[in-house]
XYZ file of C-alpha atoms in Angstrom:
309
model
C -24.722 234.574 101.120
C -28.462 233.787 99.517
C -29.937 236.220 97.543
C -32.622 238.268 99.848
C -36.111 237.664 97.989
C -39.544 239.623 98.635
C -40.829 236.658 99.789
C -37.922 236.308 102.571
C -38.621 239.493 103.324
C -42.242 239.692 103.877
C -41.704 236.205 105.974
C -39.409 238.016 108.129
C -42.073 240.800 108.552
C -44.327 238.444 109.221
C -42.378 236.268 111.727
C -41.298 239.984 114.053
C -44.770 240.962 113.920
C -46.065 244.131 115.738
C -43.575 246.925 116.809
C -44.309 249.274 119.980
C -44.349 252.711 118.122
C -45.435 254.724 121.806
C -42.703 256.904 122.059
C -43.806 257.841 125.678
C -41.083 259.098 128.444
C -41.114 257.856 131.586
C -39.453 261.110 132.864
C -39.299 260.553 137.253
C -41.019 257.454 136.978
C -39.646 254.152 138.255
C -40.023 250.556 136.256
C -38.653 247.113 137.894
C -38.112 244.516 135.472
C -37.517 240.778 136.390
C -34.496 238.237 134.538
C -34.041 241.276 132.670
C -30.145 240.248 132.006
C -30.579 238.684 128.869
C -33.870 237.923 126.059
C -36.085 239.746 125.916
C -35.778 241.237 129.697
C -33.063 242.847 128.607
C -34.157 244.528 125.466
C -37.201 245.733 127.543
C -34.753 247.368 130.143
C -33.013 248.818 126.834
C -35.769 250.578 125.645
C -36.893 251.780 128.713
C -33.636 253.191 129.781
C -33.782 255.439 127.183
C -37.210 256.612 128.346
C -36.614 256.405 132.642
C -35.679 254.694 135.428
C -35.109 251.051 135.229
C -34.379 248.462 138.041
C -33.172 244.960 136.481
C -33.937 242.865 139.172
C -32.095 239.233 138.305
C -30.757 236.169 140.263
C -27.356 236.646 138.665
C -25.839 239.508 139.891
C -22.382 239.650 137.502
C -24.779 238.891 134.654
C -27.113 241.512 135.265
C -24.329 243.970 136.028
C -22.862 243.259 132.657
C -26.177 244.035 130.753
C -27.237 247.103 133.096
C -23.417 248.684 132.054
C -24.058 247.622 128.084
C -27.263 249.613 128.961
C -26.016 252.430 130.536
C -23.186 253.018 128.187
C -25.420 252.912 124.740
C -28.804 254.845 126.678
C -26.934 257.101 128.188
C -28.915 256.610 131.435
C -27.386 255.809 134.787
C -30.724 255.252 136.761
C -30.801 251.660 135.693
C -30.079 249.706 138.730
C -29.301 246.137 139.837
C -31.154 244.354 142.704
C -30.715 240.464 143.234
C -33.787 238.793 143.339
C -33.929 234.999 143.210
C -37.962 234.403 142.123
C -37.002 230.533 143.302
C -36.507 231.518 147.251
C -39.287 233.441 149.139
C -36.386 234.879 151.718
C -34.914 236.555 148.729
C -37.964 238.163 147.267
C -38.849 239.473 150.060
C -35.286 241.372 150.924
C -35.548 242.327 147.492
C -39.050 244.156 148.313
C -37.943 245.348 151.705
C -34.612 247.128 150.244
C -36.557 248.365 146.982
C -39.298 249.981 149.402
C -36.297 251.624 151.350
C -34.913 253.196 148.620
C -37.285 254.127 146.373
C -41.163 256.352 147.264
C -42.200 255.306 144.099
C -43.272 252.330 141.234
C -44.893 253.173 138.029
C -44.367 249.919 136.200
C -43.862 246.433 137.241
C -43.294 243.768 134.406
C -43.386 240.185 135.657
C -40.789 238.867 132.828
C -38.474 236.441 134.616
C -39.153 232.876 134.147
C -37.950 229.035 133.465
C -38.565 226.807 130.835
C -38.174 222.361 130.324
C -36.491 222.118 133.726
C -36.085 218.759 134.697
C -38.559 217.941 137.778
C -36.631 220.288 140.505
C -38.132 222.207 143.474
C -37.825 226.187 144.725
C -35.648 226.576 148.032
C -39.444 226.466 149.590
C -40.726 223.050 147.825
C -42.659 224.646 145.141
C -42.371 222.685 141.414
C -39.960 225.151 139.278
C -42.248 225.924 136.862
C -44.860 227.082 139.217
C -42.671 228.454 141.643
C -40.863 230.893 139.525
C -43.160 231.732 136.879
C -46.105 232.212 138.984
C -45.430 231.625 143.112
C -42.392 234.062 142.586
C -43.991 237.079 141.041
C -47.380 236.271 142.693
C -45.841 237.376 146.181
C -43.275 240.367 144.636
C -46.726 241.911 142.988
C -48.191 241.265 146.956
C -45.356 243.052 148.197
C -44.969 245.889 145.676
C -48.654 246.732 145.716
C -49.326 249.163 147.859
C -46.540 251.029 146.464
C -47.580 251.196 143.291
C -51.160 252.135 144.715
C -49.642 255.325 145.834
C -48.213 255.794 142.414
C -50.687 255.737 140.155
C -51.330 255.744 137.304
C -49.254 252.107 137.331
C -49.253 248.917 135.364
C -48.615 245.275 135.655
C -46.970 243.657 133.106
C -47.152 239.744 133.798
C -45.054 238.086 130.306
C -47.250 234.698 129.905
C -46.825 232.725 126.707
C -48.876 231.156 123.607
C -48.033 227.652 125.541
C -51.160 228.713 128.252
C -52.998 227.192 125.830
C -51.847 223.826 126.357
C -51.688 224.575 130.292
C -54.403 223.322 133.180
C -54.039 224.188 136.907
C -54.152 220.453 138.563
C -54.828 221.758 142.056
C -54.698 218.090 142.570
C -50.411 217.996 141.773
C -50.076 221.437 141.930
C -46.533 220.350 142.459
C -46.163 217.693 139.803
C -45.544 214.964 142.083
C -47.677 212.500 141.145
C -46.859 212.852 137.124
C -44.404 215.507 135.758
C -44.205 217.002 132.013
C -41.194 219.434 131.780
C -42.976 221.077 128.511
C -46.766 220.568 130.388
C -45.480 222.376 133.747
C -44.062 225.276 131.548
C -47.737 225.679 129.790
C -49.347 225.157 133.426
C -47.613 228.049 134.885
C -48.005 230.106 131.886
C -52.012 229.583 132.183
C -50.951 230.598 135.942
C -50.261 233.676 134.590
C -53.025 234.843 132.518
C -55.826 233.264 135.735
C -53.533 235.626 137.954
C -53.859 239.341 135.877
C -57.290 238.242 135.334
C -58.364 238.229 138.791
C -55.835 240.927 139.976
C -57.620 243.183 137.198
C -60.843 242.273 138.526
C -59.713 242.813 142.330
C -58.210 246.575 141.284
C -61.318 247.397 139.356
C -63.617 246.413 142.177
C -61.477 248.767 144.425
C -62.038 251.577 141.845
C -58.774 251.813 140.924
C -59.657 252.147 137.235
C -60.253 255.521 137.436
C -56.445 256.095 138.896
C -55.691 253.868 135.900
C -54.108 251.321 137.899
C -53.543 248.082 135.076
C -52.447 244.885 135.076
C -52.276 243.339 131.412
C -50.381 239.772 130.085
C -49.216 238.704 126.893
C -47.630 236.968 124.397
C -44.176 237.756 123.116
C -44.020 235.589 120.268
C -41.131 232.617 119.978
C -38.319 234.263 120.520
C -34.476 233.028 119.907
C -33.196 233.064 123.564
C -31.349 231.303 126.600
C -35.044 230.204 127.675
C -34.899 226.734 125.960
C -31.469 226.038 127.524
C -32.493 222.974 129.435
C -33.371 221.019 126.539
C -30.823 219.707 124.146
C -33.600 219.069 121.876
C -35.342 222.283 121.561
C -31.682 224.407 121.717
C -31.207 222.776 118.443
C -34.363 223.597 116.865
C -34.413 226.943 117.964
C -30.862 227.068 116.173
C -32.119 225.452 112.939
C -35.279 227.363 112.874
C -33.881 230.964 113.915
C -35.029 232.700 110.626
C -38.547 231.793 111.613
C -38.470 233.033 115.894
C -38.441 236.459 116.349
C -34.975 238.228 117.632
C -35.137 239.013 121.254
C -36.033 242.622 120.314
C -38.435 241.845 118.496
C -39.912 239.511 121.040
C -39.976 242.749 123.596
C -42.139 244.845 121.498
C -45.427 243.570 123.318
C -44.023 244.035 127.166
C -43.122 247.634 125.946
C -46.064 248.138 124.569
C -47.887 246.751 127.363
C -46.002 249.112 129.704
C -45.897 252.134 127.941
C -48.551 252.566 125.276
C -50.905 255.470 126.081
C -54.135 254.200 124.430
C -53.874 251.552 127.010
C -54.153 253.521 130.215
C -57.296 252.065 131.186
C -57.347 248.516 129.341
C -56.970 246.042 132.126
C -57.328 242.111 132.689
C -56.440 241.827 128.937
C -53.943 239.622 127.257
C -51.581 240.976 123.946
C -49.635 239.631 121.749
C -47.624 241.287 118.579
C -48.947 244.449 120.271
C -52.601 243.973 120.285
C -55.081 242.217 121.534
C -54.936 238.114 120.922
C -57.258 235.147 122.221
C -57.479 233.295 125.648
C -57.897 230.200 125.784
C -61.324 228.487 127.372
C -59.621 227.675 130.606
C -57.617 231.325 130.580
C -61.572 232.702 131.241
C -62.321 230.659 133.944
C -63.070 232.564 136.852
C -63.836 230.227 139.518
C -60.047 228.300 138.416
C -58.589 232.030 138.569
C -60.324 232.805 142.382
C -59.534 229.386 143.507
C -55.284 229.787 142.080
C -55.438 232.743 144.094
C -56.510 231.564 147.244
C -54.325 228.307 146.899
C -51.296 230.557 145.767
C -51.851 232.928 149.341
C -52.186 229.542 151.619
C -48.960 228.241 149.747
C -47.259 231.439 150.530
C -48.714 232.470 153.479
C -49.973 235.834 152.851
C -53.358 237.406 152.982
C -54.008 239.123 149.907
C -57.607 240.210 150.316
């Protein structure tokens, strides 16, 4: 093996970046965390399993039982629970919701971390591009459906894990669905944007409904580019990410802002912000535009048909 220099070192430092140092319990209280099987989903359900409650709510079920038992066994903790929830089929979000609301009186913390990367063009089971569909449709309508619960539970937060890549996104209300042109890497950055437009105008909804003061948040962010499954649809990217590992952050490492996000205390009342390596970073032009962010919302309600006033 190569010698390890200072300067490999300090690159690696560099490359991890900020580390969640909130050592915060989450004694009683509840978190749901989507795709957390495997990336950085999973390290986030790691870390707070050792703090509370944690529902892994994932499409694969034998997957998801795997990591939840890998979990359990090194935590310690048997409260952390597997759901199925498919974020590509309304039918299934919504029995995940229904049975979730059954069994449990109370959310603290949701983090919207599931999500697809480079698909080739493909649609949800309810016509929505895959991009858009899972990374925003999907946990647009779970966050609808989960509200009022965690409402009754404040303090809660919303965690919605958006990407660098919004930077590159638009909304083209015109091809929402990319059927007129399609990008695999431009949808990904679309529904990334999609993201940040949605916690900015849910954080602006809550505060208007004075649920500040309850310190009811909803924060996104950045987790850095992170050596995981995400890039598994192209051949092209898996084998960068391979040749460039030293210089993407481990999947733990790439968690460290969604814990932070969800369990830092000086953030109790910091909402409609976006984070990345554990503080705050910049939006882009089009991440600030409120009129885009009202109008996603109303188009993302009529495309779901819900009434999200």
């Amino acid at each position: 093996p190569r010698p390890v220099t200072a300067a490999t070192l300090s690159c690696r430092r560099y490359v991890a970046g900020g580390q969640c140092k909130s050592t915060a319990k989450l004694e009683g209280k509840v978190v749901i965390i989507t795709g957390a099987n495997t990336g950085i989903g999973k390290e986030t359900a790691r870390d707070l399993a050792r703090r509370g409650k944690v529902v892994v709510a994932c499409r694969d079920i034998a997957k998801a039982e795997a990591a939840a038992s890998e979990i359990r066994a090194e935590t310690g903790n048997q409260q952390v629970i597997v759901k199925k929830l498919d974020l590509a089929d309304k039918n299934s979000i919504r029995e995940f919701a229904e049975k979730f609301l059954a069994e449990e009186k109370e959310l603290h913390i949701l983090i919207n971390n599931a999500g697809v990367m480079l698909c080739p063009y493909s649609k949800t089971a309810d016509g929505f591009e895959m991009h858009l569909g899972v990374n925003h449709l999907g946990h647009f309508l779970l966050t609808f459906l989960l509200l009022e619960r965690l409402k009754q539970s404040a303090p809660a937060r919303i965690v919605n894990v958006s990407s660098l890549a919004h930077h590159g996104g638009r909304i083209r209300f015109h091809d929402l669905h990319g059927e007129k042109s399609y990008n695999r890497a431009l949808a990904y950055c679309h529904s990334k944007l999609a993201n940040v437009l949605f916690t900015r105008e849910l954080a602006r909804r809550l505060q208007g409904k004075s649920q500040r003061r309850a310190g009811f948040t909803a924060n996104a962010l950045h987790p850095g580019s992170v050596h995981s499954e995400l890039v598994r649809h192209s051949f092209v990217m898996t084998w960068l990410w391979k040749v460039f590992s030293f210089f993407l952050k481990t999947p733990w490492e790439g968690a460290q802002t969604s814990i932070y996000c969800a369990v830092a205390e000086e953030l109790d009342s910091v909402t409609g912000q976006y984070f990345s390596d554990c503080q705050p970073a910049y939006v882009s032009p089009r991440g600030r535009d409120d009129e885009t962010a009202k109008k996603l919302w109303s188009v993302s309600c009529e495309l779901l048909g819900i009434q999200w006033d």
